[in-house]
Each structure stands twice: as structure tokens, then as C-alpha cells.
Amino acid sequence: MSTMKARVSITGLSAAEAQQRLAVSGYNELNTPRPHRLWHSVAGALREPMFLLLVFAGAIYLLLGDAQDALMLLFFVVLIIVMTVSQQHKSQRVLEALRDLSSPRALVIRDGRQQRIAGREVVPGDLMLLKEGDRVAADAVLLSCNDLSADESMLTGESVPVRKRPGSADSTVLLPGGDDQPFVYAGTILVQGSGIALVTATGKSSAIGQIGKSLDDTRSGISPLRIQTAGLVRRLAISAGALCMLLVLVYGITRGHWLDALLAGISLAMASLPEEFPVILSVFMALGAWRISQRNVLTRRLDAIETLGATTVLCTDKTGTLTENRMVISKLYSNGQMLNVDRNGTLPEPWHELVEFGILASEREPFDPMERALHELGQRTLSGSEHLHEAWQLVHEYSLSPDLLAMSHVWQGDGKEHHVVAAKGSPEAIVDLCHLPVTEAGAIAEVAAEMAALGLRVLGVARAELRPGQDPEHQWPVQQHDIEFSFVGLLGLQDPLRPDVTEAIAQCHAASIRVVMITGDHAGTAQAIARELGLPADQVLTGANLDTLSDEALRARLRTVQVFARIVPQQKLRLVDAFKDNGEIVAMTGDGVNDAPALKAAHIGVAMGKRGTDVAREAAGLVLLDDDFASLVATIRLGRRVYDNLRKAMSYVLAVHIPIVGMALLPVVLGEPLLLLPAHIMFLQMIIDPACSIFFEAEPEAAGIMQRPPRQAKQPLFGGKLLAGSLLQGCVSLVAIAAIYVWGISRGYEENTVRALVFVAMVTGNIALVFSNRSLGMSWRRSWSGGNPALWWIVLGGAAGLAMIFNIPVLRELFHFSVDAPHLLATAVLAAFSILLLSAGVKRVIGSNLDT
């Protein structure tokens, strides 16, 4: 042992040295997120361009003295901000509840004595005492160890623990993963053995810190829908502004009444400003987040909901996401026969000995997942039999070594003169211990290879009887090879799939979503799991092969490969970026620190709530609180429903504004007095806003929503048949209402009478468009059916509002209606049915389905 190791092993750092190093290196912790305060959420919402448009429009109305419209817009601003802030606050509270606030403890040697300190106070140069079950507080090099194994799955994705060996203080630092390394890493768990380690890196300098740091350099995916909606609002706002200015100029120049021209421009601005679009998007996302929270899915970014509905590729980690992140025994081989273990059944007698000696070769209170699997099988199938030996005493043990990957336990019990020896380890090591003939050894090796090809972790088991020597100093053989072992059999262990994951993946296939498995496991294991999941497993791309590919070659391979093995965190990030470069909408699921950069880079990151790390949850847009993969499928279904209903709402809004804008312009063109005043548009908005933001959001999902492919990534919110259908619906509505207007003028009705007739026609036509747009593919007759109570509240509210306006004198004067307006009821019925019939005709001409 070197002088440095000798000094450290005896005294460790002094308290003064530890304080000095702490001042230099800082606390052993990753960046702690700043407290998320209420005003942060409010300020963030107010910075959104869509909300700024609402506030700006309300301010203009206030400056023009139109307080009613201003207050209405400001009311919606406050309402949406409250909903957005409350959702974000709820999300933050759940995340804080999920976070493990307690710092892990570390046992160190300082001033020559053992001290248990907070993990955040560990510094480079500290000497840590490690034992089975500890979570390692910092990266360190092992100076000595005994049978030490660590679970490094949170860094590597490997569910099988890795073996450790002692090194020296000047050992070259290696990346996590692989057996017989002299390093342990912060955040990993020791599943077996004990050791003494010298701390080499803490905080951001550790392996886990480097992964967390890479998040700062990774740009989050941007919601395509948010980009499209912002562009749509901008174009409509520019068009509306230009149209208003043109109207003011034409009116003023042709008539010479500039004050009336300004009033006409204001009315047109109120009719054409697209304030509904940001309201629709925000309400749909907020209520969508509330709906999926009922399925134990936390939404950290509201736009994740609609983007998930457009997902074309779902990249998923294997360990802890597709699997349960625990080991179970699935196959037993003994005496030339193979048994598939029934996880709920009994164990036939011929295999009792194999399980018995596998347990005897394990710790009594195991932490290692494979030994725990053995004990669980024994307790379930051998309890009460002679094959479990609680009273036996462990008198000697032989440890694993790099030269012989097997361990043995020597037991004394039942008053026997001889001792029972149980050994387990790699099949090759156990065959070597048993000194089997070449033919028999080759047959066992062939069986072990077949089991490994199925993705199983294979262990061999052997037994022996041993009489202790008379000399106390040489009571036991020096090495395991000196014991005459007999081969018992092979154990096949696996990390089982989650019960509902196969069905969930099948639903993804039906929805034309490619499920891609990215794992740190060996290619053979990945292929076996992929076949069990129903994924194409003929082609597997390994991390080593991936590094040899150019970006262009990788993008080409991604079109055919769905299984990736031996992948490290940086490669996961590269895969996500390559999928995005191929034009895919990428969702990434994961729970480990190694998944966090890819989670943040993907369009949608989906983290696990129970098993997931804080880093992964902070990087994700969605968090599955119950770690249920099926909840992800439900979220995809909801995302598609949200997008469908969003298109319906926006199609309705575009269609309903055309007759409003048209009837604001038509009197000017015909040289007639202004028809629509601010009060009229205010009333129409009271129907439009609840219809688009509440009614359409509550519409049930369309039939076969998960049996159709995702929408194209670059498909505009309004495009093709949908845009044409919406414009034509608006135009036919305008034609029907304009016909009533021209008819009223031709009959010689005075101004307020014509205004009343046209206004009633616009209200009923507005409601007719609600029915017409309930489904973009169904006829107008079927639009009356379906369970959405909000529909009839809109109808009753509109009818009640009209009744009040025409029967209360103050309101009638405010709206400038005459006392006696004939044919009101007939006008309302004619307008509604004309618009319904004409809209149905539009769908028939363009196509029965306007989804494209």
C-alpha cells in the first residue's frame, strides 16, 4: 500500500482540510432549481405573444371609450392567466412532493475516526466507508473492497449489477459500466459487499453532474402547434388591421364623414380581431392537462399535450420503463431438462435442489436483485419443505474474483459431520469448478448460450460436501478449485416486462406510432426483449456501430431500425436529434439521469414519477406519476382528441367571423347606414367565445381515433380541405344573411327593423355553424346527436339573450332595434336551416371529411 493510501486509510482528512476543500469545490450537489414563485408564472403568461395581443386589444378599446369590449377581453385575460398559473402551480407542487429533499448520508473517516455526514458535505479527498445498500455520495476510486457490486442502471441503463475491484489513488478514471472497474459513482447503489473509497469528484464534476450539465446546452423542442397558431394570429391580425384602415379611407373619401368612417373601422376591428384563437389554444391546453391529470399524468408543459398527439416516433428506455426494473427467475435447467417457471404456480420436485442450492450460495438477507429473486422463488415454492435451511450456520465463504467468476458458501447444520457447500456464478466458472468432461461441458455451454440469446442472465449452480481439516489454520481448502463440486443446473433470470406494456405498444402500432427501444443492454438481450414486445428485432444498431456512422448514414438507418443496444447517454441525445432531422415528431420516455438530455431535446419528454430521477422529471414535459406505460397511450389518445377539437373550434371561429366582417362591410359598399355596432358584436362574442373555448373542448373523441396515422409534422392547422371548408361555410352563411338584409331593404323597412332582422339571422346562423362544425366528417343531421351538454346551454343562452333584448326596452334601445320587427321567428328559422343545409352541401362538394 502506498504512503498516500496508508495515511488516508488511517486518518482521512482533518476537519480543517475538509473545510478548505469545501470552499474550493463547493457543496456536493447538482444545481438546485430556483423556487418557482407565483409571480414567475404570471410574468411568464403575460410575456406570451397571444396574451399580449389580448391585453393590447383591450387597451385600445379602453382608449376608444368602448369599456364593455375592453372589460370582456380583460376578463378573458385574467381567466386564462388564472387557469395557466394554477396548473403550473399544481405541477410544481407535485414535482416538489416527488423530490427527495433529504440529502443522502455518507460515512467518512476524518481526523482518524468514522463520522456520518450529509452527502452534500463530502469533498474530494474524503475517505468513504461503503457497504451493501448504500447510495454512493460521490465519485470515488476503491482502495479496497470485498465482493462489491453496484447497480449503475441510472447512469448506464444496465439493470444487472456490475462487479468492482480495488484500485489505487492514481487509477485512470473510466466511464460507468462494465465489470471489474475500481470506481464507484455518485447516485449509484451498492447491492453487495463492502469497501473503502477515496473521493475523486463531487457535484457538477461527477459523472451524474456531467449529465445534468449537458441539459443546459440542450435546447427544448418547440411545439409545432404553438408556432402555427402564433403565425395564424399574426397573419389574421395584419389582415384585419389593413382591412380596417382601408375601410376608414374608403368611407371617409367617398362620403366625407370621417367620424362615421372611424366608427365603421372600429366596428370592423372588433368583428375581425382574432382574439378567440389564443383563448382557444390556452383553454384547450389547460383543460387537457386537467383531464389527463385524472389518469395520473402530470403536465409540466401544456403544449406537450397536443404535440404528443402528433408523435410519430416514441423512443423508450428498457430498464424501468418497459420492464419492472427487478429480476425474476424465468427458466431452470437441470438434468438435461428445461422448465419455464410459472410466476404464480408451483415448482416441480426435480428442480427443488437447484433452487435450494442457489439460495444457499446467496446471502441470507440479500440486496443483490438476482439473489432476491432466488429467495422470492424459494419462499413461494419451497416454504415448509426440507429444502429451506433457516437454522443452518454459514461457517466459511469464498468470494468472486476476476480469475474465477463464482462464489461459494460453506454451511453447517442438522448435526452432520460433513459440511454442505453451495456455489453459483457464471456457467463457465461453475463448469470449470465441476471439472466436467468436454462433451458434457459443451452441452451445458450450448444451453447457457441459448438462454442468453433469450435475453436471460444465466447463472450456474453447483454443490459439494466438505469435511473440515483438523488444523484450525488450514481448516478449509485455500481455493474453490480444491473442492469436488457436482453440477446442479442453470438459472435463467430476467427483468420482466410490465404487465400492460405489450398491449400499450400494440395500440401504438395501431396508431402508426413507431416504438423505438433504446437500451444500454447487450444486443442479444435487446433483441429478446424486442421480440417479446412485438417489435421488429431483425436489425439492432449498437452504440459502437452508431459511432462509426455519419449523421447522414445514421438518419438513413433510423428509417428501418427500431432496437438500439449498448447506447450511452450522449448517443441517446444524438438519436433523438437524428429522428428530428428526419422530420419525425419525437417523444422520449425514461426515468434515469442518463435519459434527461434526450428528454429535454425531444419534442415531448415523458419521465417516470416513482422511479424517475429529479433530473429526468425536470427535463420532461409529462410525468407518469404511477409509472404506468398504459397512461402514456391514454395521453396520446387525448392529445389527438385535443387537436381534433382544436381544429373544429378554429374552423368554426374562422367561418363565423366571415358573415360578421361581411355585414360590417356590406352597408358601406351599398351606401347604407352602418348595421353592426359594438353592442351587437359584443353579444355575438358572448356566443362565439363559450362555443369555441368550452363546447368544442368538451366534444367526445372521434371514432377510430387510435386507428389512424399521426398527422403530418408540417401539416398546417388550417390547410387544404379544412381551410376551404371553413371559408365556404362562412361565405354561404354570409350569402344567407346578406339575402335577408337585401330583402329587408327592398321591402322598405326602416333602419332599426332591418338591423333587428339581420341580427336575429346572425345569432341563429352562428348557432347553426356550431352544429355544423361539431364533426368535420358527419352530416348536419347527425350533428344534433351526441352527449355534450354545453351545446344546449349555448342554444338556450342565445335564445334567452334574444328574448331579453327584444322585450326589455333599455336593451332594445342599446341595440337600436325597432319595437315592431316583423317576421323575426321566421327569419331565425330560415337562417339556421339555410346555413345548415348549405354547410352540408359544402362538405359534400369538398369531401365528406374535412380532416385533410
mmCIF file with all atom_site columns, N, CA and C in Angstrom, residues 258-286:
data_model
loop_
_atom_site.group_PDB
_atom_site.id
_atom_site.type_symbol
_atom_site.label_atom_id
_atom_site.label_alt_id
_atom_site.label_comp_id
_atom_site.label_asym_id
_atom_site.label_entity_id
_atom_site.label_seq_id
_atom_site.pdbx_PDB_ins_code
_atom_site.Cartn_x
_atom_site.Cartn_y
_atom_site.Cartn_z
_atom_site.occupancy
_atom_site.B_iso_or_equiv
_atom_site.pdbx_formal_charge
_atom_site.auth_seq_id
_atom_site.auth_comp_id
_atom_site.auth_asym_id
_atom_site.auth_atom_id
_atom_site.pdbx_PDB_model_num
ATOM 1  N N  . TRP A 1 258 ? -65.737 61.612 -41.712 1.00 0.00 ? 258 TRP A N  1
ATOM 2  C CA . TRP A 1 258 ? -64.599 60.863 -41.156 1.00 0.00 ? 258 TRP A CA 1
ATOM 3  C C  . TRP A 1 258 ? -64.901 60.305 -39.772 1.00 0.00 ? 258 TRP A C  1
ATOM 4  N N  . LEU A 1 259 ? -65.779 60.949 -39.021 1.00 0.00 ? 259 LEU A N  1
ATOM 5  C CA . LEU A 1 259 ? -66.121 60.398 -37.706 1.00 0.00 ? 259 LEU A CA 1
ATOM 6  C C  . LEU A 1 259 ? -66.885 59.085 -37.863 1.00 0.00 ? 259 LEU A C  1
ATOM 7  N N  . ASP A 1 260 ? -67.831 59.070 -38.824 1.00 0.00 ? 260 ASP A N  1
ATOM 8  C CA . ASP A 1 260 ? -68.537 57.819 -39.110 1.00 0.00 ? 260 ASP A CA 1
ATOM 9  C C  . ASP A 1 260 ? -67.572 56.776 -39.679 1.00 0.00 ? 260 ASP A C  1
ATOM 10 N N  . ALA A 1 261 ? -66.599 57.234 -40.444 1.00 0.00 ? 261 ALA A N  1
ATOM 11 C CA . ALA A 1 261 ? -65.609 56.313 -41.004 1.00 0.00 ? 261 ALA A CA 1
ATOM 12 C C  . ALA A 1 261 ? -64.812 55.647 -39.880 1.00 0.00 ? 261 ALA A C  1
ATOM 13 N N  . LEU A 1 262 ? -64.431 56.459 -38.888 1.00 0.00 ? 262 LEU A N  1
ATOM 14 C CA . LEU A 1 262 ? -63.691 55.901 -37.761 1.00 0.00 ? 262 LEU A CA 1
ATOM 15 C C  . LEU A 1 262 ? -64.544 54.902 -36.991 1.00 0.00 ? 262 LEU A C  1
ATOM 16 N N  . LEU A 1 263 ? -65.833 55.221 -36.837 1.00 0.00 ? 263 LEU A N  1
ATOM 17 C CA . LEU A 1 263 ? -66.730 54.296 -36.150 1.00 0.00 ? 263 LEU A CA 1
ATOM 18 C C  . LEU A 1 263 ? -66.867 52.990 -36.923 1.00 0.00 ? 263 LEU A C  1
ATOM 19 N N  . ALA A 1 264 ? -66.947 53.062 -38.245 1.00 0.00 ? 264 ALA A N  1
ATOM 20 C CA . ALA A 1 264 ? -67.030 51.857 -39.069 1.00 0.00 ? 264 ALA A CA 1
ATOM 21 C C  . ALA A 1 264 ? -65.751 51.029 -38.931 1.00 0.00 ? 264 ALA A C  1
ATOM 22 N N  . GLY A 1 265 ? -64.605 51.704 -38.916 1.00 0.00 ? 265 GLY A N  1
ATOM 23 C CA . GLY A 1 265 ? -63.351 50.982 -38.758 1.00 0.00 ? 265 GLY A CA 1
ATOM 24 C C  . GLY A 1 265 ? -63.239 50.286 -37.414 1.00 0.00 ? 265 GLY A C  1
ATOM 25 N N  . ILE A 1 266 ? -63.719 50.969 -36.361 1.00 0.00 ? 266 ILE A N  1
ATOM 26 C CA . ILE A 1 266 ? -63.690 50.353 -35.026 1.00 0.00 ? 266 ILE A CA 1
ATOM 27 C C  . ILE A 1 266 ? -64.587 49.124 -34.992 1.00 0.00 ? 266 ILE A C  1
ATOM 28 N N  . SER A 1 267 ? -65.784 49.212 -35.563 1.00 0.00 ? 267 SER A N  1
ATOM 29 C CA . SER A 1 267 ? -66.703 48.070 -35.594 1.00 0.00 ? 267 SER A CA 1
ATOM 30 C C  . SER A 1 267 ? -66.090 46.898 -36.353 1.00 0.00 ? 267 SER A C  1
ATOM 31 N N  . LEU A 1 268 ? -65.469 47.207 -37.491 1.00 0.00 ? 268 LEU A N  1
ATOM 32 C CA . LEU A 1 268 ? -64.840 46.137 -38.261 1.00 0.00 ? 268 LEU A CA 1
ATOM 33 C C  . LEU A 1 268 ? -63.678 45.523 -37.485 1.00 0.00 ? 268 LEU A C  1
ATOM 34 N N  . ALA A 1 269 ? -62.911 46.348 -36.778 1.00 0.00 ? 269 ALA A N  1
ATOM 35 C CA . ALA A 1 269 ? -61.808 45.827 -35.976 1.00 0.00 ? 269 ALA A CA 1
ATOM 36 C C  . ALA A 1 269 ? -62.314 44.887 -34.901 1.00 0.00 ? 269 ALA A C  1
ATOM 37 N N  . MET A 1 270 ? -63.412 45.271 -34.257 1.00 0.00 ? 270 MET A N  1
ATOM 38 C CA . MET A 1 270 ? -63.985 44.410 -33.223 1.00 0.00 ? 270 MET A CA 1
ATOM 39 C C  . MET A 1 270 ? -64.468 43.094 -33.814 1.00 0.00 ? 270 MET A C  1
ATOM 40 N N  . ALA A 1 271 ? -64.975 43.162 -35.059 1.00 0.00 ? 271 ALA A N  1
ATOM 41 C CA . ALA A 1 271 ? -65.501 41.949 -35.689 1.00 0.00 ? 271 ALA A CA 1
ATOM 42 C C  . ALA A 1 271 ? -64.399 41.022 -36.179 1.00 0.00 ? 271 ALA A C  1
ATOM 43 N N  . SER A 1 272 ? -63.238 41.583 -36.520 1.00 0.00 ? 272 SER A N  1
ATOM 44 C CA . SER A 1 272 ? -62.232 40.776 -37.198 1.00 0.00 ? 272 SER A CA 1
ATOM 45 C C  . SER A 1 272 ? -60.994 40.467 -36.359 1.00 0.00 ? 272 SER A C  1
ATOM 46 N N  . LEU A 1 273 ? -60.815 41.124 -35.216 1.00 0.00 ? 273 LEU A N  1
ATOM 47 C CA . LEU A 1 273 ? -59.642 40.817 -34.395 1.00 0.00 ? 273 LEU A CA 1
ATOM 48 C C  . LEU A 1 273 ? -59.689 39.355 -33.938 1.00 0.00 ? 273 LEU A C  1
ATOM 49 N N  . PRO A 1 274 ? -58.622 38.601 -34.107 1.00 0.00 ? 274 PRO A N  1
ATOM 50 C CA . PRO A 1 274 ? -58.643 37.145 -33.825 1.00 0.00 ? 274 PRO A CA 1
ATOM 51 C C  . PRO A 1 274 ? -58.350 36.826 -32.362 1.00 0.00 ? 274 PRO A C  1
ATOM 52 N N  . GLU A 1 275 ? -59.060 37.504 -31.431 1.00 0.00 ? 275 GLU A N  1
ATOM 53 C CA . GLU A 1 275 ? -58.749 37.252 -30.022 1.00 0.00 ? 275 GLU A CA 1
ATOM 54 C C  . GLU A 1 275 ? -59.177 35.859 -29.567 1.00 0.00 ? 275 GLU A C  1
ATOM 55 N N  . GLU A 1 276 ? -60.080 35.197 -30.326 1.00 0.00 ? 276 GLU A N  1
ATOM 56 C CA . GLU A 1 276 ? -60.511 33.856 -29.911 1.00 0.00 ? 276 GLU A CA 1
ATOM 57 C C  . GLU A 1 276 ? -59.404 32.812 -30.041 1.00 0.00 ? 276 GLU A C  1
ATOM 58 N N  . PHE A 1 277 ? -58.516 32.979 -30.983 1.00 0.00 ? 277 PHE A N  1
ATOM 59 C CA . PHE A 1 277 ? -57.524 31.935 -31.236 1.00 0.00 ? 277 PHE A CA 1
ATOM 60 C C  . PHE A 1 277 ? -56.595 31.701 -30.047 1.00 0.00 ? 277 PHE A C  1
ATOM 61 N N  . PRO A 1 278 ? -56.010 32.749 -29.437 1.00 0.00 ? 278 PRO A N  1
ATOM 62 C CA . PRO A 1 278 ? -55.208 32.476 -28.245 1.00 0.00 ? 278 PRO A CA 1
ATOM 63 C C  . PRO A 1 278 ? -56.031 31.931 -27.089 1.00 0.00 ? 278 PRO A C  1
ATOM 64 N N  . VAL A 1 279 ? -57.291 32.375 -26.984 1.00 0.00 ? 279 VAL A N  1
ATOM 65 C CA . VAL A 1 279 ? -58.159 31.838 -25.928 1.00 0.00 ? 279 VAL A CA 1
ATOM 66 C C  . VAL A 1 279 ? -58.376 30.344 -26.135 1.00 0.00 ? 279 VAL A C  1
ATOM 67 N N  . ILE A 1 280 ? -58.667 29.971 -27.372 1.00 0.00 ? 280 ILE A N  1
ATOM 68 C CA . ILE A 1 280 ? -58.901 28.558 -27.685 1.00 0.00 ? 280 ILE A CA 1
ATOM 69 C C  . ILE A 1 280 ? -57.688 27.722 -27.310 1.00 0.00 ? 280 ILE A C  1
ATOM 70 N N  . LEU A 1 281 ? -56.513 28.129 -27.771 1.00 0.00 ? 281 LEU A N  1
ATOM 71 C CA . LEU A 1 281 ? -55.308 27.343 -27.532 1.00 0.00 ? 281 LEU A CA 1
ATOM 72 C C  . LEU A 1 281 ? -55.038 27.195 -26.044 1.00 0.00 ? 281 LEU A C  1
ATOM 73 N N  . SER A 1 282 ? -55.125 28.292 -25.310 1.00 0.00 ? 282 SER A N  1
ATOM 74 C CA . SER A 1 282 ? -54.806 28.247 -23.889 1.00 0.00 ? 282 SER A CA 1
ATOM 75 C C  . SER A 1 282 ? -55.814 27.407 -23.108 1.00 0.00 ? 282 SER A C  1
ATOM 76 N N  . VAL A 1 283 ? -57.103 27.596 -23.404 1.00 0.00 ? 283 VAL A N  1
ATOM 77 C CA . VAL A 1 283 ? -58.129 26.842 -22.679 1.00 0.00 ? 283 VAL A CA 1
ATOM 78 C C  . VAL A 1 283 ? -58.029 25.355 -22.998 1.00 0.00 ? 283 VAL A C  1
ATOM 79 N N  . PHE A 1 284 ? -57.832 25.037 -24.264 1.00 0.00 ? 284 PHE A N  1
ATOM 80 C CA . PHE A 1 284 ? -57.745 23.629 -24.642 1.00 0.00 ? 284 PHE A CA 1
ATOM 81 C C  . PHE A 1 284 ? -56.567 22.949 -23.957 1.00 0.00 ? 284 PHE A C  1
ATOM 82 N N  . MET A 1 285 ? -55.427 23.643 -23.904 1.00 0.00 ? 285 MET A N  1
ATOM 83 C CA . MET A 1 285 ? -54.256 23.040 -23.280 1.00 0.00 ? 285 MET A CA 1
ATOM 84 C C  . MET A 1 285 ? -54.438 22.903 -21.768 1.00 0.00 ? 285 MET A C  1
ATOM 85 N N  . ALA A 1 286 ? -54.985 23.942 -21.137 1.00 0.00 ? 286 ALA A N  1
ATOM 86 C CA . ALA A 1 286 ? -55.164 23.896 -19.687 1.00 0.00 ? 286 ALA A CA 1
ATOM 87 C C  . ALA A 1 286 ? -56.175 22.819 -19.286 1.00 0.00 ? 286 ALA A C  1
#
